[in-house]
mmCIF file of C-alpha atoms and ligand atoms in Angstrom:
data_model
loop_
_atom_site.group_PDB
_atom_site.id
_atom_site.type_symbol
_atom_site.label_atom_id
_atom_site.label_comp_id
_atom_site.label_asym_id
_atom_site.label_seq_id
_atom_site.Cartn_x
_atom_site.Cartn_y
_atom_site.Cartn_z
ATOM 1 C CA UNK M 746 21.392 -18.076 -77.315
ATOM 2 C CA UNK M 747 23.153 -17.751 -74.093
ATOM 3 C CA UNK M 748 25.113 -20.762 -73.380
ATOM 4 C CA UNK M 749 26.824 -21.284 -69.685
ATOM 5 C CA UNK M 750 30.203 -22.774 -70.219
ATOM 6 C CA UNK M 751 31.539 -24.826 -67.287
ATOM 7 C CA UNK M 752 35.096 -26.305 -66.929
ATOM 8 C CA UNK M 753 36.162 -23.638 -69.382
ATOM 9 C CA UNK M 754 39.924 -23.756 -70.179
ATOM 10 C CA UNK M 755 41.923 -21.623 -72.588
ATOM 11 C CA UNK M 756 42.107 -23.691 -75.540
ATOM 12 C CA UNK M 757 37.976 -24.442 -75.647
ATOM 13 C CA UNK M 758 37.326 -20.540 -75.031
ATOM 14 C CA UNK M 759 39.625 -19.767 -78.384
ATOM 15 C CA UNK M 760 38.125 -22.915 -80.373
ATOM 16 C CA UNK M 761 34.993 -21.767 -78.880
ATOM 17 C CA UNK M 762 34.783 -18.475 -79.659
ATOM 18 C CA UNK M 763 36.092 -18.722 -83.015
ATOM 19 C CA UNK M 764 33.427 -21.266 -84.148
ATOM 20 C CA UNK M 765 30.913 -18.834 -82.580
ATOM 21 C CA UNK M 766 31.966 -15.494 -84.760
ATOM 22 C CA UNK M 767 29.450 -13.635 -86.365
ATOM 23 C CA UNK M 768 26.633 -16.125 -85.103
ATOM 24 C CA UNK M 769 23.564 -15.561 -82.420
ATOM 25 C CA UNK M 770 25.279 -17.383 -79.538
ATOM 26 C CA UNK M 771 27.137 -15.898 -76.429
ATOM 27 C CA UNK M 772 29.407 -18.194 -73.732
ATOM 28 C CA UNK M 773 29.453 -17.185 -70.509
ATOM 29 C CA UNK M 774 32.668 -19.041 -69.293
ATOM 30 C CA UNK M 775 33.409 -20.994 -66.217
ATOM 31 C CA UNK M 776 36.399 -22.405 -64.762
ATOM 32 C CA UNK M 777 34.275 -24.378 -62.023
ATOM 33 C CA UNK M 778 33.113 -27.763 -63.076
ATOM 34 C CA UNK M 779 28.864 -28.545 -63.394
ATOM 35 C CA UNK M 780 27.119 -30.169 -60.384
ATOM 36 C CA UNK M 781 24.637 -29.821 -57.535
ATOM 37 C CA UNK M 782 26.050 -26.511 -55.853
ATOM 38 C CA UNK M 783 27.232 -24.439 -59.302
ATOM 39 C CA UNK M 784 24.139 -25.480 -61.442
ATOM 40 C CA UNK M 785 22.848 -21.926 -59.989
ATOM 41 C CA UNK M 786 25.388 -20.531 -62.381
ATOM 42 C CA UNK M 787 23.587 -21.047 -65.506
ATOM 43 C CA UNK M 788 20.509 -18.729 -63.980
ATOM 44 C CA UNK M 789 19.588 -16.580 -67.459
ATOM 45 C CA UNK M 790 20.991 -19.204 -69.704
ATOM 46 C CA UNK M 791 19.053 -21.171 -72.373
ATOM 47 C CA UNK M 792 22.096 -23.543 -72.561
ATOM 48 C CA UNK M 793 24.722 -25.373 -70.742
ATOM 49 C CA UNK M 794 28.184 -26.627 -72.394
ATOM 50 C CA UNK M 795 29.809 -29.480 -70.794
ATOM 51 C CA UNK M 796 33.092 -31.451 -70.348
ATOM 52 C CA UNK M 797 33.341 -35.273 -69.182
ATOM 53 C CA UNK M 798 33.846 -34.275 -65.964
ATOM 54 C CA UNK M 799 30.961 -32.733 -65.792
ATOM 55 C CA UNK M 800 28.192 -33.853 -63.374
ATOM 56 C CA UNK M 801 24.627 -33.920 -64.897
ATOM 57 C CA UNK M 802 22.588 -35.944 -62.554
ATOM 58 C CA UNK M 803 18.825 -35.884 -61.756
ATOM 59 C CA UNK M 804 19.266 -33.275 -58.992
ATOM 60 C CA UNK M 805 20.825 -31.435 -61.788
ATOM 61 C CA UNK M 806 18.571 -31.643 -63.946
ATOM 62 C CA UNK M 807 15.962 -30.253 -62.045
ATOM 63 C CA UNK M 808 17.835 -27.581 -60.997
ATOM 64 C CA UNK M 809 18.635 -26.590 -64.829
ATOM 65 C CA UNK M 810 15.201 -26.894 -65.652
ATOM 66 C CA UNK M 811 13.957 -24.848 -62.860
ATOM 67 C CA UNK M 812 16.145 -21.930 -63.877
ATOM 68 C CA UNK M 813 15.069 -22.346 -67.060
ATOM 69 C CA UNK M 814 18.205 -24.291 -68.852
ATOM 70 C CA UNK M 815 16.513 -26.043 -72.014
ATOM 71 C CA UNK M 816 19.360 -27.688 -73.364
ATOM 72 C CA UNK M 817 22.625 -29.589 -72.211
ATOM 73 C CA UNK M 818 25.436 -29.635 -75.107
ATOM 74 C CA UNK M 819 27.948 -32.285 -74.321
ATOM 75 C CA UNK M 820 31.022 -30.973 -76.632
ATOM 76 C CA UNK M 821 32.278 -34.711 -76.259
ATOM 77 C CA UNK M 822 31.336 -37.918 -77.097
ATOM 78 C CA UNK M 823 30.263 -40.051 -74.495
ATOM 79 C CA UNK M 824 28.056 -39.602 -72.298
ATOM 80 C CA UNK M 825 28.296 -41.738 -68.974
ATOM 81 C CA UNK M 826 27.980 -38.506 -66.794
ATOM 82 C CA UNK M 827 24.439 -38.057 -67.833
ATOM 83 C CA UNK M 828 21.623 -39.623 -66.406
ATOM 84 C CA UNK M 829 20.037 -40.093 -69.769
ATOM 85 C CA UNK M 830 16.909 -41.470 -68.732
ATOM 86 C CA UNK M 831 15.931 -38.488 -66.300
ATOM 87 C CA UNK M 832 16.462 -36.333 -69.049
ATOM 88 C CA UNK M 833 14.432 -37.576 -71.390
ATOM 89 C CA UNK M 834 11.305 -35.613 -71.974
ATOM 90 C CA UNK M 835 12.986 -32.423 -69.643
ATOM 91 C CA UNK M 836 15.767 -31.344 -71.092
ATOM 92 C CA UNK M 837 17.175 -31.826 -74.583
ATOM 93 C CA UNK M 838 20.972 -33.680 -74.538
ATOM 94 C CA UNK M 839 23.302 -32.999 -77.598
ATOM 95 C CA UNK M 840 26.782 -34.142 -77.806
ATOM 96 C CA UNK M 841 29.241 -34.804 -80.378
ATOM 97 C CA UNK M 842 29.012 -38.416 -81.289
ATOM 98 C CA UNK M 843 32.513 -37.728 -83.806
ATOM 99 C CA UNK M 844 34.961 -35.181 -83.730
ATOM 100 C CA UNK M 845 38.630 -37.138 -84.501
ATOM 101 C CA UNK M 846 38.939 -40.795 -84.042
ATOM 102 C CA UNK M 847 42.281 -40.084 -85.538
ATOM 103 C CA UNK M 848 43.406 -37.974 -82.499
ATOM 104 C CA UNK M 849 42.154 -40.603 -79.616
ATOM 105 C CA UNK M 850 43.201 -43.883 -81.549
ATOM 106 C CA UNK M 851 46.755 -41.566 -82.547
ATOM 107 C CA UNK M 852 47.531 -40.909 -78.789
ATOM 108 C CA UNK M 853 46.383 -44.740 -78.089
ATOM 109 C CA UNK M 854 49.457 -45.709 -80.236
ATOM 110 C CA UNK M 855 51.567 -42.829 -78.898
ATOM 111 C CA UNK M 856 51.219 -43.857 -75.323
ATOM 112 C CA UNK M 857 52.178 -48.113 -76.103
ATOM 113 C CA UNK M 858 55.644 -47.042 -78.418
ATOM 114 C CA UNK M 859 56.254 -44.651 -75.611
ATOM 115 C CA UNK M 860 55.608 -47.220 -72.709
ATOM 116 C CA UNK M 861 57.071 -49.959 -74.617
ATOM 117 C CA UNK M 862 59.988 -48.504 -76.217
ATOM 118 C CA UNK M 863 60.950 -46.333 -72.885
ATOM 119 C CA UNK M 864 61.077 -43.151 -74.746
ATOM 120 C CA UNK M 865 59.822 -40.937 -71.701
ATOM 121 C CA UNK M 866 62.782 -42.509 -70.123
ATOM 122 C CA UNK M 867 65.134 -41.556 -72.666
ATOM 123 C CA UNK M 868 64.101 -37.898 -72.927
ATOM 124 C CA UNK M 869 64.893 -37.365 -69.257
ATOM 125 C CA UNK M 870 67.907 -39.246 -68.821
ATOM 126 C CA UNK M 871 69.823 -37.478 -72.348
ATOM 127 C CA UNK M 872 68.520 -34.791 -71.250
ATOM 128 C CA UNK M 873 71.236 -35.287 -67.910
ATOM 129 C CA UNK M 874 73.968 -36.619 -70.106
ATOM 130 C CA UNK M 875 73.028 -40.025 -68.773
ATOM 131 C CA UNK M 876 73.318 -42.347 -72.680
ATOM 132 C CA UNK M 877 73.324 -45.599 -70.555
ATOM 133 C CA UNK M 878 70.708 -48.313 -72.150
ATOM 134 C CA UNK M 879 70.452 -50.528 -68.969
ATOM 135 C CA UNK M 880 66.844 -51.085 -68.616
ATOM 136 C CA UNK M 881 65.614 -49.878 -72.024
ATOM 137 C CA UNK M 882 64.957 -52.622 -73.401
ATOM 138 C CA UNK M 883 61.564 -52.959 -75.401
ATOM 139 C CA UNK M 884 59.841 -55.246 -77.945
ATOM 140 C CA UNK M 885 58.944 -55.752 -81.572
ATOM 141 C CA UNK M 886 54.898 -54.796 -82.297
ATOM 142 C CA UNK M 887 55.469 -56.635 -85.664
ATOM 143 C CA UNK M 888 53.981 -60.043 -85.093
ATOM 144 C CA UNK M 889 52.535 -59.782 -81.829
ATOM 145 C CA UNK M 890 49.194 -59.557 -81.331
ATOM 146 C CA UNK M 891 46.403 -56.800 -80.294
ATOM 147 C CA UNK M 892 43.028 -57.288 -78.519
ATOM 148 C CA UNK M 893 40.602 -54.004 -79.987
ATOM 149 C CA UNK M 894 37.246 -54.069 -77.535
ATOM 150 C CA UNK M 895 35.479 -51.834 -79.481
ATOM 151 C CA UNK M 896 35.271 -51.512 -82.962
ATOM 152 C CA UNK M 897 33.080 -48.242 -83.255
ATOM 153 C CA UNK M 898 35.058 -45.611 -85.244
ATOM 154 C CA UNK M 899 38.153 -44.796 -82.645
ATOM 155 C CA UNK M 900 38.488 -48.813 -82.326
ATOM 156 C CA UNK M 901 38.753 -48.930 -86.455
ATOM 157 C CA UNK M 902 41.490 -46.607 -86.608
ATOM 158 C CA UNK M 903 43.463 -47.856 -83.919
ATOM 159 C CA UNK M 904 43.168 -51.345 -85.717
ATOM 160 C CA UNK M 905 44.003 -49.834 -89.031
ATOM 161 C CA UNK M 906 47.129 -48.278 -86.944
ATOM 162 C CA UNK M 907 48.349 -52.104 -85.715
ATOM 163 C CA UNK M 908 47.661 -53.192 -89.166
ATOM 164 C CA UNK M 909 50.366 -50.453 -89.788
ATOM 165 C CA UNK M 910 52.933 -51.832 -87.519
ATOM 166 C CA UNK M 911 52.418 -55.955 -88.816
ATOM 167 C CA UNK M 912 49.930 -56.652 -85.761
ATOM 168 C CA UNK M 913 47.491 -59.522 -85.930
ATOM 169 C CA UNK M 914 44.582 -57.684 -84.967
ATOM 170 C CA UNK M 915 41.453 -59.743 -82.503
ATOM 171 C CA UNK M 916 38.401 -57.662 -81.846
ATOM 172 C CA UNK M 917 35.407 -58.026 -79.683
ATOM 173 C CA UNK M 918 32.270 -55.799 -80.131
ATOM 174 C CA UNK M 919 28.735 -56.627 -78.530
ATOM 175 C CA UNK M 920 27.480 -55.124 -81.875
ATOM 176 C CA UNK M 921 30.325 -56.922 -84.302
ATOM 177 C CA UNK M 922 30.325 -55.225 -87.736
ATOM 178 C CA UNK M 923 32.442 -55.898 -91.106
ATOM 179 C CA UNK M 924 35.998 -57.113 -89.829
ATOM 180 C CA UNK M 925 38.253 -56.089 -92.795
ATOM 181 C CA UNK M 926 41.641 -57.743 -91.988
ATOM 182 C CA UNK M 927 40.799 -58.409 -88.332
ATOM 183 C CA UNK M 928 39.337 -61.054 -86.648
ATOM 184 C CA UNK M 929 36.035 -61.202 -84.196
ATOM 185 C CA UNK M 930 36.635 -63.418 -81.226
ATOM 186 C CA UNK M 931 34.883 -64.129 -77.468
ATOM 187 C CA UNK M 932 36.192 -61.567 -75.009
ATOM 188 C CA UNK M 933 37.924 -65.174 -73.063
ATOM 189 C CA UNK M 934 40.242 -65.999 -76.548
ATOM 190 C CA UNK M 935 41.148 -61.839 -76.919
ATOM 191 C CA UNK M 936 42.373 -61.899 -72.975
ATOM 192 C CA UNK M 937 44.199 -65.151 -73.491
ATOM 193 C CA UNK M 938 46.033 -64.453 -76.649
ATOM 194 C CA UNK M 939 46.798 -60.592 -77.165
ATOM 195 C CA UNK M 940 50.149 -59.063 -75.837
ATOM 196 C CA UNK M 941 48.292 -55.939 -76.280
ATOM 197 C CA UNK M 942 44.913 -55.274 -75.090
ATOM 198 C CA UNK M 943 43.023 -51.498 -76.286
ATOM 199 C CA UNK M 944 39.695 -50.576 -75.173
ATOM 200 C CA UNK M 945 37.542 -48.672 -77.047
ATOM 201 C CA UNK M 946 34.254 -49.529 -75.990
ATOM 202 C CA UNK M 947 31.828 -47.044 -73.906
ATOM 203 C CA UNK M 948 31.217 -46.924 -70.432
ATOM 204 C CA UNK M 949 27.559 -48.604 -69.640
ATOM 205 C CA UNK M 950 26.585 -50.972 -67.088
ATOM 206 C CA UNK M 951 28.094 -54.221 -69.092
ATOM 207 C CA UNK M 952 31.594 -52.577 -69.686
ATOM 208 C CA UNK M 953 31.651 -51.045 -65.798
ATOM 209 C CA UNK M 954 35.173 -52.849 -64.617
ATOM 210 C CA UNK M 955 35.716 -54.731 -67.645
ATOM 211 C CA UNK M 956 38.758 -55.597 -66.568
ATOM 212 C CA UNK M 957 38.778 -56.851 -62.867
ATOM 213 C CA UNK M 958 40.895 -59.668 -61.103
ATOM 214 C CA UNK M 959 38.872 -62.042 -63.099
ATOM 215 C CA UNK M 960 39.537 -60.857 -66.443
ATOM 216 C CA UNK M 961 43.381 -60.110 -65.554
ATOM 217 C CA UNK M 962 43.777 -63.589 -63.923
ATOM 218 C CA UNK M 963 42.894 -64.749 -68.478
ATOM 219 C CA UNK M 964 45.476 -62.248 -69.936
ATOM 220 C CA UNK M 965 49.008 -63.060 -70.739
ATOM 221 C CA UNK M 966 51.656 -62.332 -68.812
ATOM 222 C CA UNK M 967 53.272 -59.190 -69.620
ATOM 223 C CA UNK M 968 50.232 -57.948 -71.177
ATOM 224 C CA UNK M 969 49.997 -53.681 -71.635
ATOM 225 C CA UNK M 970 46.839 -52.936 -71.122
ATOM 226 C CA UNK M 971 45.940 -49.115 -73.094
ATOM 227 C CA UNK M 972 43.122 -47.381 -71.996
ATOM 228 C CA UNK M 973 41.543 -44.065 -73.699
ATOM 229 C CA UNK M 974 37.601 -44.661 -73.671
ATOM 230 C CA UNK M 975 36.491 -44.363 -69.636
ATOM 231 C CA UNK M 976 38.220 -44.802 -66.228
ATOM 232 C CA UNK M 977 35.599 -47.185 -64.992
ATOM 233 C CA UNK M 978 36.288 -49.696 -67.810
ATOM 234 C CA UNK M 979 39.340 -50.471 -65.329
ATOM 235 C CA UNK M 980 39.358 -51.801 -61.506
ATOM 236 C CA UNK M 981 42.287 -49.452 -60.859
ATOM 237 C CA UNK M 982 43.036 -51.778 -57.916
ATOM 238 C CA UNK M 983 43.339 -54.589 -59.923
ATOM 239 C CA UNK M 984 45.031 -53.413 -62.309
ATOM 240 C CA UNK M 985 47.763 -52.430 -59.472
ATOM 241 C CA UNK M 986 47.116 -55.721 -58.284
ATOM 242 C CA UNK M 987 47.919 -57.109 -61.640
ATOM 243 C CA UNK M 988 51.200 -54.761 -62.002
ATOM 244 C CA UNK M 989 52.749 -55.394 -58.696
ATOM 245 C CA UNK M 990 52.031 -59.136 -59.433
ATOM 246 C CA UNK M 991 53.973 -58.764 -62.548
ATOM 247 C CA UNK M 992 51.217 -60.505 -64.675
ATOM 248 C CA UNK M 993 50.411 -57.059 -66.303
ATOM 249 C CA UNK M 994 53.644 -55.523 -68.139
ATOM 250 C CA UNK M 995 52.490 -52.152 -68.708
ATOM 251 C CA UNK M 996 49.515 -50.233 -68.258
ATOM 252 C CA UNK M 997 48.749 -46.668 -70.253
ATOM 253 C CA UNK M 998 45.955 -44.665 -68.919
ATOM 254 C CA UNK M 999 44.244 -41.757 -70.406
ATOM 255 C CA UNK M 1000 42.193 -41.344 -68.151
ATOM 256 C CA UNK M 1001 40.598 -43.161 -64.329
ATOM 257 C CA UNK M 1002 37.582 -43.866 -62.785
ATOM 258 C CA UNK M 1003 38.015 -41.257 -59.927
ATOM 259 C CA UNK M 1004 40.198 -38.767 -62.787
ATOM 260 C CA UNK M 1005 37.448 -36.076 -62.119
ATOM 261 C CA UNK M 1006 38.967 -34.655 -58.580
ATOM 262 C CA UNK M 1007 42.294 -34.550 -60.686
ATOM 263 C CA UNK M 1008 42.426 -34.465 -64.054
ATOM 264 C CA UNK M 1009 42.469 -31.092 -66.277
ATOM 265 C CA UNK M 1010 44.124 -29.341 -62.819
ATOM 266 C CA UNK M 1011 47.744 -28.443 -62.391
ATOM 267 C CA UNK M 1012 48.195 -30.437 -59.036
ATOM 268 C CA UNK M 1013 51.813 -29.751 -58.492
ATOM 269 C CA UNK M 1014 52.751 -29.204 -55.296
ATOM 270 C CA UNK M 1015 49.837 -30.337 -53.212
ATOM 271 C CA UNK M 1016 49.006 -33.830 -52.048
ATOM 272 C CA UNK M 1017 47.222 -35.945 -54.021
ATOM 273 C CA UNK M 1018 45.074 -37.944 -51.527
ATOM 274 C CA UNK M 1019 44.253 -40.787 -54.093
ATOM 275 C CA UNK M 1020 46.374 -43.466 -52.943
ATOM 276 C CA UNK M 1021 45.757 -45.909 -55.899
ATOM 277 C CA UNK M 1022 46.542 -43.014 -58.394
ATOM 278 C CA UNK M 1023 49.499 -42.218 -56.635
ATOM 279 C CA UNK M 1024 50.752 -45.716 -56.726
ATOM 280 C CA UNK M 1025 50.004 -46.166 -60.626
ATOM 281 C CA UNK M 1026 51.661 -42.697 -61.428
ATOM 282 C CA UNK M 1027 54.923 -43.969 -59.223
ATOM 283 C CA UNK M 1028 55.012 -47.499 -61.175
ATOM 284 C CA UNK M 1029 57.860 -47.447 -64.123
ATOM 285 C CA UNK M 1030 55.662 -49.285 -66.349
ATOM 286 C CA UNK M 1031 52.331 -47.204 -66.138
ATOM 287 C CA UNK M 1032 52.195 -44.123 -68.336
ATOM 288 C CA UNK M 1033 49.409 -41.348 -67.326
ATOM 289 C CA UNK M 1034 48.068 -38.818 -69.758
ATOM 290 C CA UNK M 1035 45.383 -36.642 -68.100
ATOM 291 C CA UNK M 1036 42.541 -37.304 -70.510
ATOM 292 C CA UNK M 1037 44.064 -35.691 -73.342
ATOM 293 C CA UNK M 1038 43.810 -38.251 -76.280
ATOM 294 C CA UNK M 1039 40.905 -35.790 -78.053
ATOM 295 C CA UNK M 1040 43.344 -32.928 -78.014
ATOM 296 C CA UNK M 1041 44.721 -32.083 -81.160
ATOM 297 C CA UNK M 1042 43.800 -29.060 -83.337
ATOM 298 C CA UNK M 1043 41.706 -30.282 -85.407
ATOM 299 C CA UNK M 1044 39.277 -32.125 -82.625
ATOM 300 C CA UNK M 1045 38.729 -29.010 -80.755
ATOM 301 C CA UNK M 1046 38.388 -27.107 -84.317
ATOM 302 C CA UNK M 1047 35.284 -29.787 -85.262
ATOM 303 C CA UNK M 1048 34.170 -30.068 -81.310
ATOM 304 C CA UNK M 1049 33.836 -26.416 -81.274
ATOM 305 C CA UNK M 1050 31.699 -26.034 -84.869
ATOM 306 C CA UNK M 1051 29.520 -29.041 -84.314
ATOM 307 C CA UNK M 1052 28.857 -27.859 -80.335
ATOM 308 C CA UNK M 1053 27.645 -24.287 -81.624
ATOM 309 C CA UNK M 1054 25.553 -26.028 -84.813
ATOM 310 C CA UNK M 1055 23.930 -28.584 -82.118
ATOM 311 C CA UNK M 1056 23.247 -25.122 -80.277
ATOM 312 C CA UNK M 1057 21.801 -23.290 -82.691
ATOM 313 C CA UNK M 1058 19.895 -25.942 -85.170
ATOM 314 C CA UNK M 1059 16.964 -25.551 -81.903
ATOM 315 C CA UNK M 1060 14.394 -27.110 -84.754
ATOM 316 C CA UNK M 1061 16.347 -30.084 -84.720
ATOM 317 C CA UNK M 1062 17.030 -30.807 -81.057
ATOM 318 C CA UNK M 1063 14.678 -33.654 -80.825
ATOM 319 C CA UNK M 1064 16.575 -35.660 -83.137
ATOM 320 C CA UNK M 1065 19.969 -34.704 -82.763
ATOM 321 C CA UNK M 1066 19.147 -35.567 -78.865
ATOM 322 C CA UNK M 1067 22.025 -38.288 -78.382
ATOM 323 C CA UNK M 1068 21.977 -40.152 -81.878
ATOM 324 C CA UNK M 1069 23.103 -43.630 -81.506
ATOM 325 C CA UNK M 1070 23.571 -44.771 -77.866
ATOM 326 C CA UNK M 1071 27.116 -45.546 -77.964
HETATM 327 P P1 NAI D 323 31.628 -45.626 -81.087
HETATM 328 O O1 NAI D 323 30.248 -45.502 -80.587
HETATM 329 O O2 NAI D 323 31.921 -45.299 -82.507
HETATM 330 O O3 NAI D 323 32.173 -47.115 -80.816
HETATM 331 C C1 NAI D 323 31.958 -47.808 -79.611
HETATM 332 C C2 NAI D 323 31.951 -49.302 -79.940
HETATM 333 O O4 NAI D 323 31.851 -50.006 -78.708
HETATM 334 C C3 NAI D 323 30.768 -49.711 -80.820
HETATM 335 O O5 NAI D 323 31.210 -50.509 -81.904
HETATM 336 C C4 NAI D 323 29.894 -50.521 -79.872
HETATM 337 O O6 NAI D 323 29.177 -51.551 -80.524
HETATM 338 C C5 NAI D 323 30.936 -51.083 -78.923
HETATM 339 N N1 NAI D 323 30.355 -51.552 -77.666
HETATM 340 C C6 NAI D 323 29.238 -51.111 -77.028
HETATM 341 N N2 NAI D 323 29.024 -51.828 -75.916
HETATM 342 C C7 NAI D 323 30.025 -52.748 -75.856
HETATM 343 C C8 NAI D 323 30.343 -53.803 -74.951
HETATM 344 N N3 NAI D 323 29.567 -54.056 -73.881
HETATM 345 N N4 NAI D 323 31.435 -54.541 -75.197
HETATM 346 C C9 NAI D 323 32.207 -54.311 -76.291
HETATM 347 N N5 NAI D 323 31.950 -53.336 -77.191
HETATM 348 C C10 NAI D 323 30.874 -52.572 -76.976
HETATM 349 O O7 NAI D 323 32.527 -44.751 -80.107
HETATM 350 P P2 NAI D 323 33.958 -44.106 -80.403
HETATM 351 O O8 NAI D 323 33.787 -42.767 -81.018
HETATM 352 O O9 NAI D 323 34.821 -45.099 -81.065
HETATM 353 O O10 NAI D 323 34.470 -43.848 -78.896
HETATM 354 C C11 NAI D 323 34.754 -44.921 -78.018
HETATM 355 C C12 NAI D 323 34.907 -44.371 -76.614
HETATM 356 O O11 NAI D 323 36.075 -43.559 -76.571
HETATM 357 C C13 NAI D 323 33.777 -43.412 -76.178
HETATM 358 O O12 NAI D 323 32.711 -44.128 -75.613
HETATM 359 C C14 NAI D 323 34.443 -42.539 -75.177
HETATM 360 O O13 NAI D 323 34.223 -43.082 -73.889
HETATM 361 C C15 NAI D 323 35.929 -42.642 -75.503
HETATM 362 N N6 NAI D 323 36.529 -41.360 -75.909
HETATM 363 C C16 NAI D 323 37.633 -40.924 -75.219
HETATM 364 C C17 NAI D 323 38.264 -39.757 -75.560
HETATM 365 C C18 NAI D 323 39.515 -39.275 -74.852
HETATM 366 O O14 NAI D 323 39.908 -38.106 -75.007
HETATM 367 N N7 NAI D 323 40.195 -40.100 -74.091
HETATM 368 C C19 NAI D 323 37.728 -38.915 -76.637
HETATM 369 C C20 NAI D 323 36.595 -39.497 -77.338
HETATM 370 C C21 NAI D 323 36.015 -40.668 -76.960
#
């Protein structure tokens, strides 16, 4: 199997490459990112591997399945950037519905002690010799509480996490299943009551700006608002709206709607022309992470096994084509 790889970057070509010793599969690697104008690339493959960035539209599609390209391995788990429904019946869609839930829900609780307790802050200024506290103030997690929308498998562990810390945990799910030492409640009484809100739900036409100027005119004030599922969850212009109003406290973003012109690019020294990303990045209480909750060793270890077995199991493609619509 020849598989075109597109995004490529160093750490998937070694996870990559590893998983694939010894078996009948061969990456061709790309730095470029999948869309319209680079499909051409994957001319002689039978496969293409993609990233969440990624764009596999209908005009895509067509132009995979002209040259030939009979399968699209997502090695991620959702799947928003792939017009499902065109697909179906063309071209065969794998991803990797599981990988670490540990590693997203991990960095979800890395990025609120960081934003809350100021520890980005702290490195730098030590580092100068500057031990002043002014402004470092934080709060307690014990006793407050934490809104989870989303309580698929990353959503669990992050609410096992706050169980950790002495959170009261509120959840909302369109699906609801067992709450074990959480409670279910309407989207309204989560926004109103949690000084912590985590989203964990996919991105799909109900959960496309989930939080807007509506639902930030229900939350608490000085509410931090954690994001690590999808950009588009987020109004990123209400959300500023929401900081420079001061009714939002903090905001932690792994990742943003337009993230695809940026993210996964070492942008240093040019000028990023996003003026609402700008503006978050230059806020003291929003923390960005460039879409890197999945990255730990062990993710890209199971991302890269389980992309090469979706590859390679060809007499199962038909039901290993998406699983589960989450
Ligand atoms: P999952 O499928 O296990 O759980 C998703 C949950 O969201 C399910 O319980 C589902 O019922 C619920 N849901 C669906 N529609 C909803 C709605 N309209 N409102 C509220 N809840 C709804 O997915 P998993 O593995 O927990 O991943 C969650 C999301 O995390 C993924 O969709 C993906 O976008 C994101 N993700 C981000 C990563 C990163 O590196 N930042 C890495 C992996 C996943």
């Amino acid at each position: 199997m020849k598989i075109a790889f597109f995004d490529a970057k160093s750490y998937d070509r070694e996870s990559f490459l590893r998983a694939a010793e010894g078996k009948n599969i061969e990456f061709k690697f790309f730095e470029t990112k999948l869309w319209e104008e680079t499909a051409e690339l994957a001319r002689g493959c039978d496969g293409v591997c993609v990233f969440v960035n990624d764009t596999v539209n209908a005009a895509v599609i067509d132009r995979l399945c002209e040259i030939g390209v009979r399968i699209v391995a997502l090695r991620c788990a959702g799947f928003n950037n792939v017009d499902v429904r065109y697909a179906a019946g063309k071209i065969v869609v794998v991803r990797v519905p599981a990988y670490s839930p540990y590693a997203v829900a991990e960095h979800a609780m890395a990025m609120l002690l960081t934003s809350i307790r100021r520890t980005h802050k702290a490195y730098i200024r030590t580092r100068d010799f500057n031990f002043s506290l002014v402004g470092m103030t934080g709060f307690d997690l014990h006793g407050k509480t934490v809104g989870v929308i989303g309580t698929g498998k990353i959503g669990r562990v992050f609410i096992d996490i706050c169980k950790g810390f002495g959170m009261r945990v509120l959840a909302y799910d369109k699906f609801p299943g067992e709450s074990d030492g959480f409670e279910y409640v309407p989207i309204e009484r989560l926004l109103t009551e949690s000084h912590v809100i985590s989203l964990h739900c996919p991105l799909t036409e109900d959960t496309y700006h989930l939080i807007c100027a509506d639902t930030v005119k229900k939350m608490r004030k000085g509410v931090v608002i954690i994001n690590t599922s999808r950009g588009a969850l987020i109004d990123a212009d209400a959300l500023l709206d929401g900081i420079k109003s001061r009714k939002i406290g903090a905001a932690c973003l792994d990742v943003y709607e337009e993230e695809s012109d940026f993210f996964f690019e070492d942008l240093s020294g040019h000028i990023v022309e996003d003026d609402t990303l700008a503006r978050l990045i230059s806020m003291p209480n929003v923390l960005v992470t460039s879409h890197q909750a999945f990255l730990t060793e062990e993710a890209l270890r199971n991302i890269a096994e389980t992309t090469v077995e979706n590859i390679l199991d060809e007499g199962t493609w038909q039901e290993k084509d998406l699983g589960s619509n989450s």
